[in-house]
Amino acid sequence: MVTGQVSENSESRFSALLVGAARLPGVRIDREAYLRTALARHCSEDQLRQAMEENPAAAGIPLDVLDRVADAAIRYETAKVSALSAAAGIPGFIAMPATVPADLAQYVAHMLRIAQKLAYLYSWPDLFSTDNDDLDDATKGVLTLFFGVMFGTQSANAAVGKVAEAMAEQVARKLPQQALTKGVVYPIVKKVAGYLGVKMTKETFAKSVSKAIPLVGAAVSGGLTYATFRPMSKRLKTHLSGLELAKPVGGQVIIGEVIQDEDRHTADEVKIPKPGREWRVLKHR
């Protein structure tokens, strides 16, 4: 009975943290605006339009292009969250009651930001409803699973795969509500949420200790954030990019060839096409 109560409490703590972080300014990523900004340099206008209207896989954008854009997003979010964490550690012991909860909230907020960016690059639908400030159950469920993947939870890996398969089979443009709220995936969501509630409580304590000494605490806190956030983001990127949902439709690839341009006699053997340059596309049916 006690074990059940602890699990329920940790699940509730994580859910409250997730909902609270999602309400912070700048957390929600506009899917179409992000894809346009992130992919504009790497594909044609037609591909870009199709990526926004459908998804990058339907537009035939190669995975190696998406991987490079994903790596850039991870570098950006890691640098940002690490700098904020270091800044929160500067006041030291006196400000701990205020800085530690704030640090955890902004850490989760940046986890939400990178989860959205990676999901949109690898052809997941819009995770947030534009007409609702609160998270619906399906969005909360899939974000919980994404966080589980970031923390290395194998059951979350399997559950994300099942959700992706359901969307691929139905050619769906939204999350499968039934699977995430009542189906076989739902018990896994609850289990992962309970695990994350316990895990994040422990990490909050560790960060509290790191902030006890001013300035020194800032360096330690920023370093801890960098050391955890980047590999967690990479873990989610690796998992999402390996799903069938992310594979370009038609197996579109760019042929490796030497490209001449005005500035250099030769370019790299494999190069992303840009407007005005010769390039060829091969489709494997």
mmCIF file of N, CA, C and O in Angstrom, residues 29-75:
data_model
loop_
_atom_site.group_PDB
_atom_site.id
_atom_site.type_symbol
_atom_site.label_atom_id
_atom_site.label_comp_id
_atom_site.label_asym_id
_atom_site.label_seq_id
_atom_site.Cartn_x
_atom_site.Cartn_y
_atom_site.Cartn_z
ATOM 1 N N ILE A 29 7.430 25.326 -28.957
ATOM 2 C CA ILE A 29 8.045 25.570 -30.262
ATOM 3 C C ILE A 29 6.969 25.544 -31.341
ATOM 4 O O ILE A 29 6.217 24.567 -31.455
ATOM 5 N N ASP A 30 6.894 26.613 -32.121
ATOM 6 C CA ASP A 30 5.988 26.645 -33.272
ATOM 7 C C ASP A 30 6.559 25.714 -34.340
ATOM 8 O O ASP A 30 7.619 25.977 -34.908
ATOM 9 N N ARG A 31 5.868 24.611 -34.591
ATOM 10 C CA ARG A 31 6.400 23.564 -35.469
ATOM 11 C C ARG A 31 6.756 24.089 -36.853
ATOM 12 O O ARG A 31 7.874 23.873 -37.352
ATOM 13 N N GLU A 32 5.826 24.762 -37.520
ATOM 14 C CA GLU A 32 6.063 25.211 -38.893
ATOM 15 C C GLU A 32 7.169 26.261 -38.945
ATOM 16 O O GLU A 32 8.030 26.226 -39.827
ATOM 17 N N ALA A 33 7.148 27.191 -38.005
ATOM 18 C CA ALA A 33 8.176 28.235 -37.983
ATOM 19 C C ALA A 33 9.552 27.628 -37.735
ATOM 20 O O ALA A 33 10.542 28.035 -38.354
ATOM 21 N N TYR A 34 9.618 26.645 -36.839
ATOM 22 C CA TYR A 34 10.915 26.015 -36.554
ATOM 23 C C TYR A 34 11.444 25.256 -37.767
ATOM 24 O O TYR A 34 12.620 25.384 -38.127
ATOM 25 N N LEU A 35 10.587 24.467 -38.416
ATOM 26 C CA LEU A 35 11.033 23.708 -39.582
ATOM 27 C C LEU A 35 11.502 24.636 -40.694
ATOM 28 O O LEU A 35 12.505 24.364 -41.368
ATOM 29 N N ARG A 36 10.794 25.737 -40.910
ATOM 30 C CA ARG A 36 11.208 26.684 -41.944
ATOM 31 C C ARG A 36 12.585 27.265 -41.628
ATOM 32 O O ARG A 36 13.460 27.305 -42.486
ATOM 33 N N THR A 37 12.799 27.688 -40.407
ATOM 34 C CA THR A 37 14.075 28.279 -40.019
ATOM 35 C C THR A 37 15.207 27.257 -40.060
ATOM 36 O O THR A 37 16.304 27.538 -40.560
ATOM 37 N N ALA A 38 14.939 26.057 -39.531
ATOM 38 C CA ALA A 38 15.988 25.049 -39.403
ATOM 39 C C ALA A 38 16.380 24.409 -40.733
ATOM 40 O O ALA A 38 17.540 24.045 -40.940
ATOM 41 N N LEU A 39 15.408 24.279 -41.658
ATOM 42 C CA LEU A 39 15.659 23.529 -42.892
ATOM 43 C C LEU A 39 15.830 24.398 -44.131
ATOM 44 O O LEU A 39 16.170 23.880 -45.196
ATOM 45 N N ALA A 40 15.621 25.703 -44.001
ATOM 46 C CA ALA A 40 15.622 26.581 -45.172
ATOM 47 C C ALA A 40 16.913 26.491 -45.975
ATOM 48 O O ALA A 40 16.895 26.566 -47.210
ATOM 49 N N ARG A 41 18.051 26.336 -45.317
ATOM 50 C CA ARG A 41 19.351 26.297 -45.998
ATOM 51 C C ARG A 41 19.660 24.941 -46.616
ATOM 52 O O ARG A 41 20.639 24.795 -47.341
ATOM 53 N N HIS A 42 18.838 23.944 -46.318
ATOM 54 C CA HIS A 42 19.203 22.572 -46.673
ATOM 55 C C HIS A 42 18.295 21.900 -47.695
ATOM 56 O O HIS A 42 18.556 20.763 -48.086
ATOM 57 N N CYS A 43 17.234 22.564 -48.126
ATOM 58 C CA CYS A 43 16.337 21.910 -49.068
ATOM 59 C C CYS A 43 15.630 22.942 -49.943
ATOM 60 O O CYS A 43 15.712 24.145 -49.687
ATOM 61 N N SER A 44 14.959 22.451 -50.961
ATOM 62 C CA SER A 44 14.261 23.340 -51.885
ATOM 63 C C SER A 44 13.004 23.903 -51.235
ATOM 64 O O SER A 44 12.531 23.408 -50.205
ATOM 65 N N GLU A 45 12.434 24.932 -51.858
ATOM 66 C CA GLU A 45 11.224 25.548 -51.331
ATOM 67 C C GLU A 45 10.058 24.558 -51.338
ATOM 68 O O GLU A 45 9.237 24.542 -50.417
ATOM 69 N N ASP A 46 9.984 23.714 -52.375
ATOM 70 C CA ASP A 46 8.914 22.714 -52.442
ATOM 71 C C ASP A 46 9.041 21.702 -51.305
ATOM 72 O O ASP A 46 8.040 21.316 -50.687
ATOM 73 N N GLN A 47 10.279 21.252 -51.058
ATOM 74 C CA GLN A 47 10.498 20.318 -49.954
ATOM 75 C C GLN A 47 10.138 20.967 -48.620
ATOM 76 O O GLN A 47 9.523 20.338 -47.756
ATOM 77 N N LEU A 48 10.534 22.215 -48.474
ATOM 78 C CA LEU A 48 10.264 22.934 -47.232
ATOM 79 C C LEU A 48 8.762 23.058 -46.988
ATOM 80 O O LEU A 48 8.274 22.837 -45.878
ATOM 81 N N ARG A 49 8.033 23.388 -48.039
ATOM 82 C CA ARG A 49 6.588 23.529 -47.920
ATOM 83 C C ARG A 49 5.945 22.191 -47.531
ATOM 84 O O ARG A 49 5.070 22.143 -46.668
ATOM 85 N N GLN A 50 6.394 21.118 -48.174
ATOM 86 C CA GLN A 50 5.826 19.810 -47.871
ATOM 87 C C GLN A 50 6.194 19.350 -46.456
ATOM 88 O O GLN A 50 5.390 18.709 -45.768
ATOM 89 N N ALA A 51 7.405 19.696 -46.026
ATOM 90 C CA ALA A 51 7.831 19.346 -44.673
ATOM 91 C C ALA A 51 6.937 20.013 -43.631
ATOM 92 O O ALA A 51 6.584 19.409 -42.606
ATOM 93 N N MET A 52 6.555 21.255 -43.889
ATOM 94 C CA MET A 52 5.707 21.975 -42.950
ATOM 95 C C MET A 52 4.263 21.488 -43.013
ATOM 96 O O MET A 52 3.600 21.329 -41.984
ATOM 97 N N GLU A 53 3.759 21.250 -44.236
ATOM 98 C CA GLU A 53 2.373 20.809 -44.393
ATOM 99 C C GLU A 53 2.177 19.365 -43.951
ATOM 100 O O GLU A 53 1.133 19.010 -43.396
ATOM 101 N N GLU A 54 3.174 18.517 -44.219
ATOM 102 C CA GLU A 54 3.099 17.109 -43.817
ATOM 103 C C GLU A 54 4.189 16.828 -42.772
ATOM 104 O O GLU A 54 3.974 16.995 -41.598
ATOM 105 N N ASN A 55 5.380 16.430 -43.246
ATOM 106 C CA ASN A 55 6.519 16.223 -42.355
ATOM 107 C C ASN A 55 7.795 16.064 -43.195
ATOM 108 O O ASN A 55 7.714 15.863 -44.417
ATOM 109 N N PRO A 56 8.973 16.165 -42.589
ATOM 110 C CA PRO A 56 10.226 16.057 -43.344
ATOM 111 C C PRO A 56 10.395 14.727 -44.081
ATOM 112 O O PRO A 56 10.988 14.690 -45.156
ATOM 113 N N ALA A 57 9.881 13.634 -43.516
ATOM 114 C CA ALA A 57 9.990 12.343 -44.195
ATOM 115 C C ALA A 57 9.191 12.344 -45.489
ATOM 116 O O ALA A 57 9.659 11.873 -46.532
ATOM 117 N N ALA A 58 7.973 12.876 -45.462
ATOM 118 C CA ALA A 58 7.135 12.960 -46.657
ATOM 119 C C ALA A 58 7.776 13.842 -47.712
ATOM 120 O O ALA A 58 7.596 13.615 -48.912
ATOM 121 N N ALA A 59 8.542 14.841 -47.267
ATOM 122 C CA ALA A 59 9.226 15.737 -48.207
ATOM 123 C C ALA A 59 10.488 15.116 -48.782
ATOM 124 O O ALA A 59 11.126 15.689 -49.668
ATOM 125 N N GLY A 60 10.869 13.937 -48.286
ATOM 126 C CA GLY A 60 12.053 13.249 -48.806
ATOM 127 C C GLY A 60 13.375 13.845 -48.360
ATOM 128 O O GLY A 60 14.399 13.646 -49.009
ATOM 129 N N ILE A 61 13.380 14.586 -47.264
ATOM 130 C CA ILE A 61 14.630 15.187 -46.780
ATOM 131 C C ILE A 61 15.494 14.091 -46.163
ATOM 132 O O ILE A 61 15.052 13.383 -45.260
ATOM 133 N N PRO A 62 16.740 13.937 -46.640
ATOM 134 C CA PRO A 62 17.602 12.842 -46.169
ATOM 135 C C PRO A 62 17.881 12.909 -44.670
ATOM 136 O O PRO A 62 17.960 13.994 -44.082
ATOM 137 N N LEU A 63 18.040 11.743 -44.062
ATOM 138 C CA LEU A 63 18.286 11.676 -42.628
ATOM 139 C C LEU A 63 19.594 12.343 -42.218
ATOM 140 O O LEU A 63 19.686 12.900 -41.126
ATOM 141 N N ASP A 64 20.607 12.284 -43.089
ATOM 142 C CA ASP A 64 21.877 12.900 -42.687
ATOM 143 C C ASP A 64 21.736 14.423 -42.572
ATOM 144 O O ASP A 64 22.398 15.061 -41.746
ATOM 145 N N VAL A 65 20.862 15.008 -43.371
ATOM 146 C CA VAL A 65 20.586 16.440 -43.256
ATOM 147 C C VAL A 65 19.876 16.715 -41.930
ATOM 148 O O VAL A 65 20.247 17.628 -41.182
ATOM 149 N N LEU A 66 18.857 15.915 -41.628
ATOM 150 C CA LEU A 66 18.111 16.091 -40.377
ATOM 151 C C LEU A 66 19.012 15.890 -39.162
ATOM 152 O O LEU A 66 18.887 16.595 -38.158
ATOM 153 N N ASP A 67 19.934 14.933 -39.258
ATOM 154 C CA ASP A 67 20.853 14.678 -38.145
ATOM 155 C C ASP A 67 21.737 15.883 -37.860
ATOM 156 O O ASP A 67 21.989 16.227 -36.700
ATOM 157 N N ARG A 68 22.208 16.537 -38.914
ATOM 158 C CA ARG A 68 23.061 17.712 -38.709
ATOM 159 C C ARG A 68 22.268 18.863 -38.099
ATOM 160 O O ARG A 68 22.769 19.588 -37.229
ATOM 161 N N VAL A 69 21.048 19.039 -38.557
ATOM 162 C CA VAL A 69 20.198 20.097 -37.990
ATOM 163 C C VAL A 69 19.873 19.773 -36.532
ATOM 164 O O VAL A 69 19.876 20.657 -35.663
ATOM 165 N N ALA A 70 19.624 18.495 -36.236
ATOM 166 C CA ALA A 70 19.337 18.069 -34.867
ATOM 167 C C ALA A 70 20.537 18.321 -33.955
ATOM 168 O O ALA A 70 20.380 18.780 -32.818
ATOM 169 N N ASP A 71 21.736 18.031 -34.442
ATOM 170 C CA ASP A 71 22.948 18.268 -33.647
ATOM 171 C C ASP A 71 23.113 19.752 -33.326
ATOM 172 O O ASP A 71 23.518 20.114 -32.217
ATOM 173 N N ALA A 72 22.792 20.601 -34.291
ATOM 174 C CA ALA A 72 22.881 22.047 -34.066
ATOM 175 C C ALA A 72 21.874 22.485 -32.998
ATOM 176 O O ALA A 72 22.179 23.320 -32.137
ATOM 177 N N ALA A 73 20.676 21.910 -33.040
ATOM 178 C CA ALA A 73 19.656 22.237 -32.041
ATOM 179 C C ALA A 73 20.101 21.794 -30.644
ATOM 180 O O ALA A 73 19.910 22.508 -29.660
ATOM 181 N N ILE A 74 20.717 20.626 -30.567
ATOM 182 C CA ILE A 74 21.202 20.115 -29.280
ATOM 183 C C ILE A 74 22.313 21.002 -28.728
ATOM 184 O O ILE A 74 22.331 21.324 -27.534
ATOM 185 N N ARG A 75 23.223 21.422 -29.585
ATOM 186 C CA ARG A 75 24.303 22.313 -29.130
ATOM 187 C C ARG A 75 23.727 23.618 -28.579
ATOM 188 O O ARG A 75 24.159 24.111 -27.536
#
